[in-house]
Amino acid sequence: MRNVSKVFSNGTVALKDMTLDVARGEFISLLGPSGCGKSTALRIIAGLGAASSGSIDWPTSQLDSKGLPQGDIGFVFQEPTLMPWTTVFGNVYLPLKLQGVSKSDARPRIMATLAEVGLADFAEAYPRELSGGMKMRVSIARALVTKPKLLLMDEPFAALDEITRQKLNDDVLRLWRQSGVTVIFVTHSVFESAYLSNRIVVMKARPGQVSADIPLATSSERDSNYRTSEEYRATTDRVSRALQEAIHLGGGSVGH
């Protein structure tokens, strides 16, 4: 992203001159108060909304007629957004169907992806039969089944209980390590961002801009032991201070 700004029709400046460089294989969290433009930035990157000014460059991808990388982006929304009339298999098949892949050709890839998210035994289940955490796993599988280079995640675990959230955090880290996919993850949670990321971009509101860019390196495996380590505590303290500074600069509130 280069000097990207977004002004809505009512005059609200959601983003102003936002610049963000993303390296292959990074796990970046966008952290900031409500209204700072995190989700807006994600949607612009995904091509789900247009920037008012600025540009987005894709140096390693083949672009389509809209200037977006062909098949290189997966998106996990805040809600699972599953089709209730079809099965788990059918929901995960959707992006491949849109690419013209037959169901028989897609089946091995779909089943392998469901196995990766722990849902191999639920391929024929319907969304109404799943828990909230399982629905989100389906959403993640649907985003990963096309083998994207970039995975965008917009607060996917915000509505889940803490135990489920921590388990899914661990699963996302495992999938990231296994696949090598680049991840940009939107969150309000200092603790979640510090656990998942190797880089945290803190944003301020009014207008949305980058306030701090914090690289994270850890010598420890990120697991249940890391969550109680001094290193993790120190990291969350550091990120909390950066977030408080961003809130002060933007005059915003933490949100949820």
Short mmCIF file of C-alpha atoms in Angstrom, two decimals:
data_model
loop_
_atom_site.label_atom_id
_atom_site.label_comp_id
_atom_site.label_asym_id
_atom_site.label_seq_id
_atom_site.Cartn_x
_atom_site.Cartn_y
_atom_site.Cartn_z
CA MET A 1 0.00 0.00 0.00
CA ARG A 2 1.32 3.41 -0.95
CA ASN A 3 -0.24 6.58 0.49
CA VAL A 4 -3.71 5.03 0.46
CA SER A 5 -6.58 7.25 1.56
CA LYS A 6 -10.28 6.47 1.82
CA VAL A 7 -12.99 9.11 2.16
CA PHE A 8 -16.59 7.90 2.39
CA SER A 9 -19.50 9.69 0.74
CA ASN A 10 -20.50 11.33 4.04
CA GLY A 11 -17.06 12.95 4.28
CA THR A 12 -15.61 10.58 6.87
CA VAL A 13 -11.89 10.09 6.35
CA ALA A 14 -11.36 6.41 7.14
CA LEU A 15 -7.73 6.24 5.99
CA LYS A 16 -5.21 8.96 5.23
CA ASP A 17 -1.91 8.34 3.44
CA MET A 18 -1.55 4.79 4.78
CA THR A 19 1.59 3.02 3.63
CA LEU A 20 2.23 -0.64 4.42
CA ASP A 21 4.88 -2.96 3.01
CA VAL A 22 4.21 -6.68 3.42
CA ALA A 23 6.92 -9.31 2.92
CA ARG A 24 6.18 -12.85 1.79
CA GLY A 25 5.48 -15.18 4.71
CA GLU A 26 4.86 -12.49 7.31
CA PHE A 27 2.09 -12.68 9.91
CA ILE A 28 1.01 -9.08 10.45
CA SER A 29 -1.66 -7.97 12.88
CA LEU A 30 -3.44 -4.65 12.34
CA LEU A 31 -4.26 -3.45 15.85
CA GLY A 32 -6.10 -0.31 16.82
CA PRO A 33 -9.19 1.30 18.36
CA SER A 34 -12.63 1.15 16.81
CA GLY A 35 -12.96 3.34 13.75
CA CYS A 36 -9.26 3.47 12.90
CA GLY A 37 -9.74 1.93 9.45
CA LYS A 38 -8.35 -1.57 10.02
CA SER A 39 -11.20 -3.35 8.27
CA THR A 40 -11.38 -0.67 5.58
CA ALA A 41 -7.70 -1.21 4.79
CA LEU A 42 -8.25 -4.98 4.61
CA ARG A 43 -11.20 -4.61 2.23
CA ILE A 44 -9.23 -2.29 -0.04
CA ILE A 45 -6.36 -4.79 -0.18
CA ALA A 46 -8.88 -7.51 -1.07
CA GLY A 47 -10.48 -5.41 -3.79
CA LEU A 48 -13.79 -5.30 -1.91
CA GLY A 49 -13.63 -1.52 -1.79
CA ALA A 50 -11.81 1.19 -3.72
CA ALA A 51 -9.26 3.62 -2.34
CA SER A 52 -9.96 7.32 -2.85
CA SER A 53 -6.28 7.85 -3.62
CA GLY A 54 -2.99 5.99 -3.43
CA SER A 55 -2.05 2.62 -4.87
CA ILE A 56 -1.53 -1.04 -4.06
CA ASP A 57 1.28 -2.88 -5.80
CA TRP A 58 1.47 -6.66 -6.30
CA PRO A 59 5.04 -7.23 -7.51
CA THR A 60 4.92 -11.05 -7.63
CA SER A 61 1.39 -11.72 -8.90
CA GLN A 62 -0.37 -11.90 -12.24
CA LEU A 63 -3.13 -9.29 -12.20
CA ASP A 64 -6.67 -9.56 -13.54
CA SER A 65 -8.60 -6.86 -15.40
CA LYS A 66 -9.34 -5.08 -12.11
CA GLY A 67 -5.69 -4.97 -11.10
CA LEU A 68 -6.07 -7.68 -8.46
CA PRO A 69 -3.88 -10.78 -8.12
CA GLN A 70 -5.58 -13.76 -9.73
CA GLY A 71 -6.61 -16.30 -7.09
CA ASP A 72 -3.95 -15.12 -4.68
CA ILE A 73 -6.18 -13.75 -1.89
CA GLY A 74 -8.25 -15.61 0.71
CA PHE A 75 -10.57 -13.65 3.04
CA VAL A 76 -11.99 -14.71 6.41
CA PHE A 77 -14.75 -12.34 7.57
CA GLN A 78 -15.88 -11.44 11.08
CA GLU A 79 -18.82 -13.82 10.67
CA PRO A 80 -18.51 -17.26 9.04
CA THR A 81 -20.97 -16.23 6.25
CA LEU A 82 -21.78 -19.83 5.37
CA MET A 83 -24.55 -20.86 2.98
CA PRO A 84 -27.10 -22.61 5.23
CA TRP A 85 -28.64 -24.69 2.42
CA THR A 86 -25.51 -26.63 1.61
CA THR A 87 -23.04 -28.81 3.48
CA VAL A 88 -19.60 -28.04 4.85
CA PHE A 89 -18.21 -29.62 1.68
CA GLY A 90 -20.44 -27.41 -0.48
CA ASN A 91 -19.39 -24.26 1.35
CA VAL A 92 -15.70 -25.01 0.95
CA TYR A 93 -16.25 -25.96 -2.70
CA LEU A 94 -17.70 -22.52 -3.57
CA PRO A 95 -14.46 -20.65 -4.47
CA LEU A 96 -13.25 -23.59 -6.55
CA LYS A 97 -16.62 -23.76 -8.30
CA LEU A 98 -16.28 -20.07 -9.16
CA GLN A 99 -12.91 -20.90 -10.69
CA GLY A 100 -14.53 -23.54 -12.91
CA VAL A 101 -13.16 -26.58 -11.05
CA SER A 102 -15.46 -29.61 -11.17
CA LYS A 103 -16.67 -31.11 -7.92
CA SER A 104 -14.91 -34.40 -8.62
CA ASP A 105 -11.60 -32.66 -9.31
CA ALA A 106 -12.05 -30.45 -6.25
CA ARG A 107 -12.92 -33.25 -3.83
CA PRO A 108 -9.35 -34.32 -2.89
CA ARG A 109 -8.30 -30.74 -2.22
CA ILE A 110 -11.44 -29.97 -0.22
CA MET A 111 -11.08 -33.07 1.94
CA ALA A 112 -7.39 -32.35 2.55
CA THR A 113 -8.21 -28.78 3.58
CA LEU A 114 -11.01 -29.93 5.90
CA ALA A 115 -8.56 -32.36 7.49
CA GLU A 116 -6.13 -29.49 8.07
CA VAL A 117 -8.76 -27.58 10.06
CA GLY A 118 -9.99 -30.67 11.92
CA LEU A 119 -13.29 -31.09 10.08
CA ALA A 120 -12.70 -34.14 7.88
CA ASP A 121 -15.53 -35.99 9.65
CA PHE A 122 -18.00 -33.12 9.13
CA ALA A 123 -17.90 -32.73 5.34
CA GLU A 124 -21.59 -33.68 5.00
CA ALA A 125 -22.79 -31.69 8.01
CA TYR A 126 -24.85 -28.51 7.60
CA PRO A 127 -23.92 -25.17 9.21
CA ARG A 128 -26.87 -25.40 11.63
CA GLU A 129 -25.28 -28.54 13.09
CA LEU A 130 -21.97 -26.84 13.92
CA SER A 131 -20.72 -24.82 16.87
CA GLY A 132 -19.47 -21.26 16.40
CA GLY A 133 -15.87 -22.40 16.42
CA MET A 134 -16.55 -25.13 13.86
CA LYS A 135 -18.32 -22.66 11.56
CA MET A 136 -15.25 -20.43 11.68
CA ARG A 137 -13.07 -23.41 10.80
CA VAL A 138 -15.22 -23.93 7.71
CA SER A 139 -14.72 -20.27 6.82
CA ILE A 140 -10.95 -20.67 7.20
CA ALA A 141 -10.99 -23.83 5.07
CA ARG A 142 -12.97 -22.02 2.37
CA ALA A 143 -10.35 -19.24 2.33
CA LEU A 144 -7.43 -21.68 2.17
CA VAL A 145 -8.77 -24.20 -0.34
CA THR A 146 -7.60 -22.10 -3.32
CA LYS A 147 -4.07 -22.05 -1.85
CA PRO A 148 -3.81 -18.25 -1.69
CA LYS A 149 -0.54 -16.37 -1.27
CA LEU A 150 -2.23 -13.83 1.01
CA LEU A 151 -4.79 -14.61 3.74
CA LEU A 152 -6.79 -11.66 5.08
CA MET A 153 -8.59 -12.20 8.40
CA ASP A 154 -10.98 -9.56 9.74
CA GLU A 155 -11.45 -10.16 13.49
CA PRO A 156 -12.55 -13.75 12.85
CA PHE A 157 -12.52 -14.84 16.50
CA ALA A 158 -13.96 -11.75 18.21
CA ALA A 159 -17.34 -13.35 18.94
CA LEU A 160 -15.96 -16.65 20.27
CA ASP A 161 -15.36 -17.67 23.87
CA GLU A 162 -11.79 -17.43 25.14
CA ILE A 163 -11.08 -21.17 25.15
CA THR A 164 -12.25 -21.59 21.54
CA ARG A 165 -10.41 -18.43 20.54
CA GLN A 166 -7.10 -19.66 21.95
CA LYS A 167 -7.50 -23.03 20.23
CA LEU A 168 -8.20 -21.37 16.89
CA ASN A 169 -5.22 -19.04 17.40
CA ASP A 170 -3.04 -22.15 17.74
CA ASP A 171 -4.63 -23.69 14.64
CA VAL A 172 -4.06 -20.56 12.56
CA LEU A 173 -0.41 -20.45 13.62
CA ARG A 174 0.00 -24.09 12.65
CA LEU A 175 -1.62 -23.54 9.24
CA TRP A 176 0.53 -20.45 8.66
CA ARG A 177 3.72 -22.37 9.41
CA GLN A 178 2.68 -25.32 7.25
CA SER A 179 1.52 -23.35 4.22
CA GLY A 180 3.88 -20.38 4.21
CA VAL A 181 0.92 -18.11 3.40
CA THR A 182 1.25 -14.41 4.21
CA VAL A 183 -1.36 -13.30 6.78
CA ILE A 184 -2.81 -9.89 7.61
CA PHE A 185 -4.98 -10.25 10.71
CA VAL A 186 -7.26 -7.51 12.08
CA THR A 187 -7.85 -7.54 15.83
CA HIS A 188 -8.75 -5.33 18.80
CA SER A 189 -6.85 -7.65 21.15
CA VAL A 190 -3.34 -6.83 22.35
CA PHE A 191 -2.99 -10.39 23.65
CA GLU A 192 -4.09 -12.01 20.40
CA SER A 193 -1.82 -9.83 18.26
CA ALA A 194 1.19 -10.45 20.50
CA TYR A 195 0.62 -14.20 20.41
CA LEU A 196 0.06 -14.60 16.69
CA SER A 197 2.24 -12.08 14.93
CA ASN A 198 5.79 -11.58 13.89
CA ARG A 199 4.88 -7.95 13.25
CA ILE A 200 2.19 -5.67 14.67
CA VAL A 201 1.04 -2.52 12.89
CA VAL A 202 -0.73 -0.23 15.38
CA MET A 203 -3.20 2.23 13.88
CA LYS A 204 -4.74 5.42 15.19
CA ALA A 205 -8.16 6.80 14.32
CA ARG A 206 -9.51 10.08 12.95
CA PRO A 207 -8.07 9.67 10.40
CA GLY A 208 -6.82 6.10 10.15
CA GLN A 209 -3.05 6.06 9.95
CA VAL A 210 -0.17 3.84 11.02
CA SER A 211 0.95 4.91 14.50
CA ALA A 212 3.60 2.24 15.20
CA ASP A 213 5.16 -0.70 13.39
CA ILE A 214 6.46 -3.28 15.86
CA PRO A 215 8.53 -6.28 14.73
CA LEU A 216 8.31 -9.27 17.06
CA ALA A 217 10.82 -12.06 17.42
CA THR A 218 10.62 -14.84 19.95
CA SER A 219 12.98 -17.63 20.87
CA SER A 220 10.08 -19.69 22.21
CA GLU A 221 7.46 -21.88 20.60
CA ARG A 222 4.14 -20.05 20.71
CA ASP A 223 2.02 -22.42 22.76
CA SER A 224 0.34 -22.61 26.18
CA ASN A 225 3.71 -22.23 27.89
CA TYR A 226 4.48 -19.09 25.91
CA ARG A 227 1.18 -17.54 27.04
CA THR A 228 2.44 -17.58 30.65
CA SER A 229 6.04 -16.61 29.89
CA GLU A 230 7.83 -13.43 30.90
CA GLU A 231 8.64 -12.82 27.23
CA TYR A 232 4.94 -12.78 26.32
CA ARG A 233 4.11 -10.51 29.25
CA ALA A 234 6.83 -8.06 28.20
CA THR A 235 5.57 -8.13 24.61
CA THR A 236 1.98 -7.41 25.62
CA ASP A 237 3.19 -4.52 27.81
CA ARG A 238 5.12 -3.06 24.88
CA VAL A 239 2.19 -3.40 22.49
CA SER A 240 -0.26 -2.02 25.09
CA ARG A 241 1.85 1.11 25.44
CA ALA A 242 1.90 1.56 21.67
CA LEU A 243 -1.88 1.11 21.52
CA GLN A 244 -2.47 3.63 24.31
CA GLU A 245 -0.32 6.14 22.44
CA ALA A 246 -2.36 5.53 19.29
CA ILE A 247 -5.60 6.05 21.23
CA HIS A 248 -4.23 9.29 22.68
CA LEU A 249 -3.20 10.54 19.23
CA GLY A 250 -6.56 9.70 17.70
CA GLY A 251 -8.77 10.62 20.62
CA GLY A 252 -10.50 7.24 20.28
CA SER A 253 -11.54 4.38 22.51
CA VAL A 254 -10.24 0.85 22.67
CA GLY A 255 -13.46 -0.70 21.37
CA HIS A 256 -13.99 -4.39 22.14
#
